[in-house]
Coordinates of C-alpha atoms and ligand atoms in Angstrom, one line a residue:
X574 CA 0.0 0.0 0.0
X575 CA 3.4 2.1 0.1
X576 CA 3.1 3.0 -3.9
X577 CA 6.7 0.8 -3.6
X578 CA 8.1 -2.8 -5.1
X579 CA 9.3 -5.0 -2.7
X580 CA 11.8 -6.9 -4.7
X581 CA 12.4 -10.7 -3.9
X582 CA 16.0 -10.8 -3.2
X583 CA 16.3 -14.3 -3.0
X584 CA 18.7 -15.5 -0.5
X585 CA 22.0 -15.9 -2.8
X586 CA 21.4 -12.3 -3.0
X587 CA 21.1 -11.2 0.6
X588 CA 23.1 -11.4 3.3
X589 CA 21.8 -14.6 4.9
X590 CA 23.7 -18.3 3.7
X591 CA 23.4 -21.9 4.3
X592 CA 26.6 -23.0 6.5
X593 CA 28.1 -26.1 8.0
X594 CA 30.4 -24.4 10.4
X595 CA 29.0 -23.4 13.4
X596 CA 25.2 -23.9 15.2
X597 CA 23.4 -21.5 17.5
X598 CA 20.1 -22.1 19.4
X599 CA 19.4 -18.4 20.8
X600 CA 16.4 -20.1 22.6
X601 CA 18.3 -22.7 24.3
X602 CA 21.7 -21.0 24.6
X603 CA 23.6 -24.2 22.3
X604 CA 26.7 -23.1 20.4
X605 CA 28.6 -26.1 18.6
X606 CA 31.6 -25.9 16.3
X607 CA 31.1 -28.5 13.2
X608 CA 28.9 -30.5 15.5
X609 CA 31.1 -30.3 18.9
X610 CA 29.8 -28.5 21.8
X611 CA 31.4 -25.3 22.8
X612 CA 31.9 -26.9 26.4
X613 CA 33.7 -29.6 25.3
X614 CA 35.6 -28.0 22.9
X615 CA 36.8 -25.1 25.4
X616 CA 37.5 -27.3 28.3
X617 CA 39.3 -30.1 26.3
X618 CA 40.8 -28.7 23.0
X619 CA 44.3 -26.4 22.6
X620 CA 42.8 -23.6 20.1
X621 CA 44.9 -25.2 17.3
X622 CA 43.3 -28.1 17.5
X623 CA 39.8 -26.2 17.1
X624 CA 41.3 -24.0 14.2
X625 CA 41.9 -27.1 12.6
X626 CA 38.2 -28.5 13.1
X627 CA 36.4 -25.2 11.8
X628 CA 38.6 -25.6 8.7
X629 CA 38.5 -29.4 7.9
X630 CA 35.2 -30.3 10.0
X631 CA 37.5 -33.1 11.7
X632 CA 39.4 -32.8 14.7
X633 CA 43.4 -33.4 13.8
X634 CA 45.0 -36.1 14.8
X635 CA 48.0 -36.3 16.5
X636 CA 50.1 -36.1 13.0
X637 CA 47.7 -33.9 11.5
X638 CA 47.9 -31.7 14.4
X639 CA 51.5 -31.2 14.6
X640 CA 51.7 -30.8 10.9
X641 CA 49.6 -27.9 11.5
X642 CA 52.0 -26.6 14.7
X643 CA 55.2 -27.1 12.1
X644 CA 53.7 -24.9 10.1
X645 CA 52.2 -22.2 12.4
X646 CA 56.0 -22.3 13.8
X647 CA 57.6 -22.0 10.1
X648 CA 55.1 -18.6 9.4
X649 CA 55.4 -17.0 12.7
X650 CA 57.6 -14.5 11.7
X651 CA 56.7 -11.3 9.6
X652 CA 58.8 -9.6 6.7
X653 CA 61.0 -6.9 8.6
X654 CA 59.9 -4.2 5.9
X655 CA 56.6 -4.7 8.2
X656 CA 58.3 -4.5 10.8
X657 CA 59.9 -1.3 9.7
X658 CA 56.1 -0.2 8.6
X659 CA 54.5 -0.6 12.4
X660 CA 57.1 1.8 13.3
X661 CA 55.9 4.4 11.2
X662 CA 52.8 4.6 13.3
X663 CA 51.6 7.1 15.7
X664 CA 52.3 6.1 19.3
X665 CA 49.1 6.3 20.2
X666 CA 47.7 4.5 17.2
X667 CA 44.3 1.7 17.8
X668 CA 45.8 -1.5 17.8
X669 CA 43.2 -2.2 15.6
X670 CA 44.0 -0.1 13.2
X671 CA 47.3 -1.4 13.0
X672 CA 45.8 -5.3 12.4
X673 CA 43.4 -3.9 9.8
X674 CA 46.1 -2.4 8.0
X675 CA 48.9 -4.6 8.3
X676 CA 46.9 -8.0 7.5
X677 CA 45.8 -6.2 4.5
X678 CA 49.6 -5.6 3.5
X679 CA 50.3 -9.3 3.6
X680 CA 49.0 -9.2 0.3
X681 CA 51.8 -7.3 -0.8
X682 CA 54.5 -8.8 1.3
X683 CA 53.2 -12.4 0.5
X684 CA 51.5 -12.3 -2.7
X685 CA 51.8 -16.1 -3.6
X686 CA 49.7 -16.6 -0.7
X687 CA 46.4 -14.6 -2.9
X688 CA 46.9 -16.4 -6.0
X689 CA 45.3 -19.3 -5.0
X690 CA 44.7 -18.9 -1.2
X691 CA 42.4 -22.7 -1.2
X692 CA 45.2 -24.9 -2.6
X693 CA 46.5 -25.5 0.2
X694 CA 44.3 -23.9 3.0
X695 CA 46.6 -25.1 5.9
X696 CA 49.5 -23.2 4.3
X697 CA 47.5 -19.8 3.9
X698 CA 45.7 -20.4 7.2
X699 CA 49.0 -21.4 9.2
X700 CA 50.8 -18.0 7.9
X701 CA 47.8 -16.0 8.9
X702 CA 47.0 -17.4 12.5
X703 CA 50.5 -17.2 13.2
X704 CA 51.2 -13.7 11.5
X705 CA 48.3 -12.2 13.3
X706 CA 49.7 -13.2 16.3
X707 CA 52.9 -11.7 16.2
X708 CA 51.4 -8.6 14.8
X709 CA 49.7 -8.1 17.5
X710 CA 52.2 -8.9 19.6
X711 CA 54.9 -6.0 18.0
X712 CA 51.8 -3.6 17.6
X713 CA 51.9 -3.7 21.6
X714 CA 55.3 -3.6 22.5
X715 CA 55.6 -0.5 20.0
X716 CA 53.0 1.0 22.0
X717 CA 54.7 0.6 25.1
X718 CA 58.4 1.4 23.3
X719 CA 59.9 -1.5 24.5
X720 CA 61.9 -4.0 22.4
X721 CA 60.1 -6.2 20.3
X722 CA 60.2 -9.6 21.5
X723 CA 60.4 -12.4 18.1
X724 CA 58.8 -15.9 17.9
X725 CA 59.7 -18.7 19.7
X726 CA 59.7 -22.1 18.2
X727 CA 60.0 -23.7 21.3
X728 CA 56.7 -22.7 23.0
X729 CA 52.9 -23.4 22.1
X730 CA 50.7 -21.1 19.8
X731 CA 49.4 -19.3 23.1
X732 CA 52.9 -19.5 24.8
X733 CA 54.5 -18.1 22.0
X734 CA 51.8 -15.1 22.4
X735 CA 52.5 -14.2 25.9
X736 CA 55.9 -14.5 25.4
X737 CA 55.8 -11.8 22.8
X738 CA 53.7 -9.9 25.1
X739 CA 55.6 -9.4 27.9
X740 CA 59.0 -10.7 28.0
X741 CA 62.0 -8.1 28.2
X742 CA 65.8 -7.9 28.1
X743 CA 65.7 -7.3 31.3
X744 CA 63.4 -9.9 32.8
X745 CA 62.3 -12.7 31.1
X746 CA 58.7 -13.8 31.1
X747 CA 57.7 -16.9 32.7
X748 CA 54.9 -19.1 30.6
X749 CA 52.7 -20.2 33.5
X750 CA 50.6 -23.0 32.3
X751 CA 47.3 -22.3 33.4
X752 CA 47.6 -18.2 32.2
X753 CA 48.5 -20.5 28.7
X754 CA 45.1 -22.6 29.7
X755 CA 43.1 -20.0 29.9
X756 CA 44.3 -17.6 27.0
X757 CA 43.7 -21.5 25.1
X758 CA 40.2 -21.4 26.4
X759 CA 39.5 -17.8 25.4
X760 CA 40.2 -17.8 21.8
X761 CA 38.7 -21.2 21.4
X762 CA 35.5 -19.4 22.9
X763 CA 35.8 -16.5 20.3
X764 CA 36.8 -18.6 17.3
X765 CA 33.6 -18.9 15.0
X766 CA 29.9 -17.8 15.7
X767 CA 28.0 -18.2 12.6
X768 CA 27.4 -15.2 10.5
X769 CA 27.6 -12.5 12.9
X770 CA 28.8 -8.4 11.6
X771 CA 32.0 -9.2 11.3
X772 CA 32.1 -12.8 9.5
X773 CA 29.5 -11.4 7.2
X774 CA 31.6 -8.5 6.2
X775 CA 34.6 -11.4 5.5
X776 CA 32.4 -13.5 3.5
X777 CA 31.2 -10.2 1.4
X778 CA 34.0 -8.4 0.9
X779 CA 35.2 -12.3 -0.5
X780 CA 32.3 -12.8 -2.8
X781 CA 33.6 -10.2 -5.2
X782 CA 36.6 -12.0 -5.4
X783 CA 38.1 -9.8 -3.1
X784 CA 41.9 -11.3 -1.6
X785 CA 41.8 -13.1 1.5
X786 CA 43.6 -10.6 3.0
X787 CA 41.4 -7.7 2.4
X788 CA 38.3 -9.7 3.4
X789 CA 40.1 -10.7 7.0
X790 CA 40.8 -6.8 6.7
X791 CA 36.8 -5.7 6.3
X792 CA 36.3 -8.0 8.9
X793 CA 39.0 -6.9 11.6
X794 CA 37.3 -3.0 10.6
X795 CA 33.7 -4.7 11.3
X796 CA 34.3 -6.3 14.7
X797 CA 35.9 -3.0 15.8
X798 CA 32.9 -1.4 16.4
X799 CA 31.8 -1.3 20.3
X800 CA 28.2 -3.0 19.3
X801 CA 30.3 -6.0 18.4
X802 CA 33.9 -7.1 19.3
X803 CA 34.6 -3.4 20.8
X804 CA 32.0 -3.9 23.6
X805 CA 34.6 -6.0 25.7
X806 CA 37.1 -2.8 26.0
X807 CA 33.5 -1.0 26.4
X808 CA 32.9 -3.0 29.4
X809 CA 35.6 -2.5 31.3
X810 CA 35.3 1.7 30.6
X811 CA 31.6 0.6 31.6
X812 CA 32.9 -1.2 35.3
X813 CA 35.6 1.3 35.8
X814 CA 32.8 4.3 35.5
X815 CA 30.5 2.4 38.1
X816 CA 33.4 1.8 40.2
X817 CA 34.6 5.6 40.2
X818 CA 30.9 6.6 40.9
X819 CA 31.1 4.9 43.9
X820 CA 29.2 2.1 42.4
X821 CA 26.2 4.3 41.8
X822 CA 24.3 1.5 39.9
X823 CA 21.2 3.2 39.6
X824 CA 22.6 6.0 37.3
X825 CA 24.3 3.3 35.1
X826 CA 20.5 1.1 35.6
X827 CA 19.3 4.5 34.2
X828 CA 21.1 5.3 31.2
X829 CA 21.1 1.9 29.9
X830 CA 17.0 2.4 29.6
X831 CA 17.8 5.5 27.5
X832 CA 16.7 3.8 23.9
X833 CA 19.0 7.1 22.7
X834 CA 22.1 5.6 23.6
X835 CA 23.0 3.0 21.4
X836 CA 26.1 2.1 23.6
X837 CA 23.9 1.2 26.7
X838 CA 24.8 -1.8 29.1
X839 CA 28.0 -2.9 27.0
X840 CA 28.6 -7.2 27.5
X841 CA 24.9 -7.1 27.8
X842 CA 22.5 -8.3 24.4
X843 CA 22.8 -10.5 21.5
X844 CA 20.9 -11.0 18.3
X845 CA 20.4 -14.5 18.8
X846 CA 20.8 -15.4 22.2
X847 CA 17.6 -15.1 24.1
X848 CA 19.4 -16.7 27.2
X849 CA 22.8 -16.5 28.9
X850 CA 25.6 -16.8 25.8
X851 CA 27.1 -20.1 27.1
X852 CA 30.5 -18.5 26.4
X853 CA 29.6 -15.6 28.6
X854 CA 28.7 -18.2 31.1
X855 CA 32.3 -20.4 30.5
X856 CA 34.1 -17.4 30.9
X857 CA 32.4 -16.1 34.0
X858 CA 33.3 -19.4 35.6
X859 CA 37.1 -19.4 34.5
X860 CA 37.3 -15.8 36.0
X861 CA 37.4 -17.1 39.6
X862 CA 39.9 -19.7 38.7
X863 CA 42.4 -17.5 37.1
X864 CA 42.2 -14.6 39.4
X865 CA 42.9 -17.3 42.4
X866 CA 45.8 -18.3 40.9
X867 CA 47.4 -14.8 40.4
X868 CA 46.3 -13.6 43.1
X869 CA 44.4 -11.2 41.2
X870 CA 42.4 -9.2 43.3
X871 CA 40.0 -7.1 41.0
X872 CA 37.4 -4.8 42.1
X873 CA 35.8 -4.7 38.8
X874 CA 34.8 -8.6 39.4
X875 CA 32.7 -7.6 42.5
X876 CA 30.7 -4.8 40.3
X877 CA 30.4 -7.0 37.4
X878 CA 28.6 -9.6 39.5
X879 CA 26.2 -7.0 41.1
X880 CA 25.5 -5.4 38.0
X881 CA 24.4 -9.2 36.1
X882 CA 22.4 -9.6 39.3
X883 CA 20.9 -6.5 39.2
X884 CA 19.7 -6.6 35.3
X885 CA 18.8 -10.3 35.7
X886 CA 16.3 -9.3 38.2
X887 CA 15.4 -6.2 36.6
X888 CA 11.9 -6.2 34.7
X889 CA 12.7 -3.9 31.7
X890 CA 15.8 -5.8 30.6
X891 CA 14.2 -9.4 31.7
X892 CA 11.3 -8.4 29.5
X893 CA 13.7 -7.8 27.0
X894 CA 15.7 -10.8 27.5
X895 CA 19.0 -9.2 28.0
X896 CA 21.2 -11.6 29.3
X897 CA 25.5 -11.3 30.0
X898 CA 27.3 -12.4 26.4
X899 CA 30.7 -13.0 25.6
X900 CA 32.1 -9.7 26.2
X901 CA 30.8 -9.2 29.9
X902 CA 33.2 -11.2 31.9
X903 CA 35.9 -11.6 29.1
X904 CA 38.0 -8.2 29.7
X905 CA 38.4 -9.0 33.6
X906 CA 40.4 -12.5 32.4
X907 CA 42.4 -10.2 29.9
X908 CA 42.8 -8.0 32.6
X909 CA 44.3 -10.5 34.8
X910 CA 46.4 -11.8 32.0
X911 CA 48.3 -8.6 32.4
X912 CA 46.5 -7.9 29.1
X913 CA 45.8 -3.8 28.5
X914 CA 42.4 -2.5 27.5
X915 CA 43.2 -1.3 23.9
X916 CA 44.2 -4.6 22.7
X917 CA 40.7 -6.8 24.5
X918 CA 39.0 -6.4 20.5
X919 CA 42.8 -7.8 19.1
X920 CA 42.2 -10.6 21.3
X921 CA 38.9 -11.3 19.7
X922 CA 40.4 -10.8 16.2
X923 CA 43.2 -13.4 17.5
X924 CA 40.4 -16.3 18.3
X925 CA 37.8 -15.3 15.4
X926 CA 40.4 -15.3 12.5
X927 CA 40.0 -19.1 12.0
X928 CA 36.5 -19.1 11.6
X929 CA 36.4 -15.8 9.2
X930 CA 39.1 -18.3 7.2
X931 CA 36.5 -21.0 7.5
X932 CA 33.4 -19.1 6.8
X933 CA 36.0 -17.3 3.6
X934 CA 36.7 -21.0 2.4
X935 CA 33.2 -22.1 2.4
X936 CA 31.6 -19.4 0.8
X937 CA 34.2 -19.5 -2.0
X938 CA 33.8 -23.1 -2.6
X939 CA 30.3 -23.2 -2.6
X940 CA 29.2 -23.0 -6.6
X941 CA 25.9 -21.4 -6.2
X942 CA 27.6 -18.6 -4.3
X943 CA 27.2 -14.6 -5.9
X944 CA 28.8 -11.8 -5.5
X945 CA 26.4 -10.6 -2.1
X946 CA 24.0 -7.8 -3.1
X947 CA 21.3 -7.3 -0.4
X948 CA 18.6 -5.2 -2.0
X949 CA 16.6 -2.5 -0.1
X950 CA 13.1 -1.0 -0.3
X951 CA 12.9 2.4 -1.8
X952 CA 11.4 4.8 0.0
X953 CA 12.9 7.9 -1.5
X954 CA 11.1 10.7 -3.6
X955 CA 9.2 9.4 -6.7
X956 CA 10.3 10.5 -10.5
X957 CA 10.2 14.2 -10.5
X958 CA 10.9 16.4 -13.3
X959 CA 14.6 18.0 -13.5
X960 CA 15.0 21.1 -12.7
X961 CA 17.8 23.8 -14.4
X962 CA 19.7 25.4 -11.9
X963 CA 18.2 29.1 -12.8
X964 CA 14.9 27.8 -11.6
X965 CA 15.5 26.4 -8.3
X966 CA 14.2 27.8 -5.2
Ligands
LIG2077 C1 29.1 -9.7 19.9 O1 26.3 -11.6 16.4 C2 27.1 -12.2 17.0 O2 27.2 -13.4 17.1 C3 28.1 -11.3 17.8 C4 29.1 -11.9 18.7 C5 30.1 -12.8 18.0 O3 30.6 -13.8 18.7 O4 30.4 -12.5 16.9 O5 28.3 -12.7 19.7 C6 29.9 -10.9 19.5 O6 29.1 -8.7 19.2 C7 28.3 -9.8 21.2 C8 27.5 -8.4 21.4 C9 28.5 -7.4 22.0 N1 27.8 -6.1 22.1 C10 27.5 -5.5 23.3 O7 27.6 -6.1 24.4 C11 26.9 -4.1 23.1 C12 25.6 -4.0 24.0 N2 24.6 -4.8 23.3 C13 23.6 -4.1 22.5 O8 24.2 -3.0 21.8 C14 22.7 -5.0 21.7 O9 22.3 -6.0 22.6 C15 23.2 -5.7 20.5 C16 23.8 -4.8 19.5 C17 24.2 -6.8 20.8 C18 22.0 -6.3 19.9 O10 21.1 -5.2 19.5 P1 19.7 -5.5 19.0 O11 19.6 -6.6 18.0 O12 19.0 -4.2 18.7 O13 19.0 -6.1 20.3 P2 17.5 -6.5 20.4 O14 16.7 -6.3 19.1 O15 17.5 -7.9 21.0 O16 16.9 -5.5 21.5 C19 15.7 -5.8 22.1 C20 15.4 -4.7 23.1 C21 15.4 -3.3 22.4 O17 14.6 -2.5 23.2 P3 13.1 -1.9 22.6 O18 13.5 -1.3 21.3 O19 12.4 -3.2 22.4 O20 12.6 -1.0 23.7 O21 16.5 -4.6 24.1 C22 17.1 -3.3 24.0 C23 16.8 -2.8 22.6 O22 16.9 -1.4 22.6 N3 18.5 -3.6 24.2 C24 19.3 -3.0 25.2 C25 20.5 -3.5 25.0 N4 20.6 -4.4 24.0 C26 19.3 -4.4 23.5 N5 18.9 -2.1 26.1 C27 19.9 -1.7 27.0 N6 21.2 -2.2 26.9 C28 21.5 -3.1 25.9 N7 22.8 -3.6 25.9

């Protein structure tokens, strides 16, 4: 009755796809990777070993999986012209604008790796997860002006991180095993989630044909934003407010109801879940754990708590079904970790890169896929005569 067409767009045309990757039930709070439940996955899996499954649907075995190690170890380094390129940034550049840019650069530095990036997908997916890691890594010790710290061959995927992280010249960083569990558990956590914001700007930037690069690129730009990956660093300037205001809930109760401000009750919401995220719920458990075992006394645990108790019991978000997601408890582990605030959404990019190069792989094998062109409903002005520049009012 609008005067308008709706045009069918058909659902090769729109956003939405058919996937064999990952499974939500927002009803029933289920996530499974390729058929494996998160829990099982997260407490019993390194995150190499789940990196594998989203690309092959099969978790490795032992020869498969330390093929896949070898190789993360062979590509762990990046080219030092890179190197020379992160120091041409700003001090006080966004460490995600430095991933963004730099993954996108591989392409140059590693073009052999775009010509045919499904030949062999371990290859390209080995030199990515293990690039992006060390990229990270360097983008952070640049920030803080200290030396950078280069890959180890001798330590695990996640040892090999922290290393990076935080050792110095002057005192070497010791690899405690369960900070290298739980960093394990946390990007296994964040490693696929069907086609949220930022997978679905991976899998359309690649459905022009777009590099593999580039797409990992729109995707790092995509989860940026504080509505998705950025609410975790949101969270904690959320906490930290609460905590400063003398933990005047109320206020924060308040402005959260203000439909106006889009960036309400950060680590709160979900499109799909209609019930506790069970990787909200994972990580909520795992923060007691790891703060007992560094000793890790952090206020912001106590107001996190109160604040889930309060909105859980609080009619206008239980109405609403607003429950904790992934981002409400995750910064406080990163936190403990020794992890700063500006690189929480980095950490995300870490885990989620193996599922964007799953959800890349599958949507450029599948034949019936199209370039992605979601259509819209017009509801502009209607034809109108043109009028010369002499006569306008
Ligand atoms: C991630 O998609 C994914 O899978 C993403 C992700 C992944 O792994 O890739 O899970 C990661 O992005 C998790 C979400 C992180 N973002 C945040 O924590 C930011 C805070 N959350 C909100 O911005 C919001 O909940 C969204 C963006 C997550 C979802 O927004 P929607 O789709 O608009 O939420 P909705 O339709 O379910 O909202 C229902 C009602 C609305 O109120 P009314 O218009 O009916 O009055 O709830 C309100 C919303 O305004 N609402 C909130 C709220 N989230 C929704 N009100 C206050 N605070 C909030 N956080």
């Amino acid at each position: 009755d609008t005067g308008y067409t709706v045009y069918d767009t058909g659902y090769k045309n729109s956003a939405s796809c058919c996937s064999t990757i990952t499974y939500l039930d927002g009803d029933r709070g289920i996530l499974r990777y390729r058929g494996y439940n998160i829990e099982d996955l997260a407490s019993r899996c390194l995150f190499i070993e789940v990196a594998y499954l989203l690309l092959h649907n099969k978790l490795p075995n032992r020869v498969e999986l330390e093929n896949f190690r070898t190789m993360l170890e062979e590509h762990a380094l990046i080219h030092e012209d890179m190197v020379h390129f992160l120091d041409k940034f700003p001090p006080h550049a966004s460490p995600m604008s430095i991933l963004s840019v730099m993954v996108n650069s591989l392409h140059n530095f590693y073009p052999e790796m775009s010509a045919d990036p499904l030949e062999n997908i371990d290859l390209t997916a080995s030199r990515l997860i293990s690039k992006i890691r060390t990229i990270a890594a360097f983008s952070y010790k640049k920030s803080i002006g200290q030396p950078l710290v280069y890959p180890r061959n001798d330590l695990s995927y996640c040892g090999n991180f922290l290393n990076m992280m935080f050792d110095t010249p002057v005192r070497p960083y010791i690899v405690l095993p369960e900070i290298v569990a739980a960093l394990n558990k946390l990007l296994i956590l964040h490693a696929d989630h069907e086609q949220n914001c930022s997978t679905s700007a991976v899998r359309l930037v690649g459905s022009s044909g777009g590099n593999l690069y580039s797409s990992i690129s729109a995707g790092i730009n995509a989860l940026w934003g504080p509505l998705h990956g950025g609410a975790n660093e949101a969270v904690i300037h959320m906490l930290e407010a609460i905590h400063k205001d003398n933990n005047n809930y109320k206020k924060y109760i308040a402005k959260a109801k203000d439909r106006r401000d889009p960036f309400r009750l950060s680590g709160f919401g979900h499109r799909v879940y209609r019930t506790f995220d069970p990787r909200g719920t994972i990580i909520k458990d795992a923060c007691d754990g790891i703060l007992t075992i560094l000793n890790f006394e952090d206020p912001l645990m106590d107001i996190a708590r109160n604040l889930e108790e309060i909105v859980l019991n609080d009619p206008y978000f239980v109405s609403r079904n607003l429950y904790p997601n992934i981002d409400f408890y995750s910064g406080i582990i990163y936190r403990a970790l020794g992890i700063p605030t500006n690189m929480f959404t980095v950490m995300f990019a870490l885990g989620r890169l193996p599922g964007w190069i799953a959800q890349w792989k599958e949507m450029r094998e599948d034949p019936e896929t199209k370039i992605y062109r979601p259509r819209q409903i017009y509801i502009g002005s209607p034809a109108r005569e043109f009028v010369p520049l002499g006569q306008r009012t």
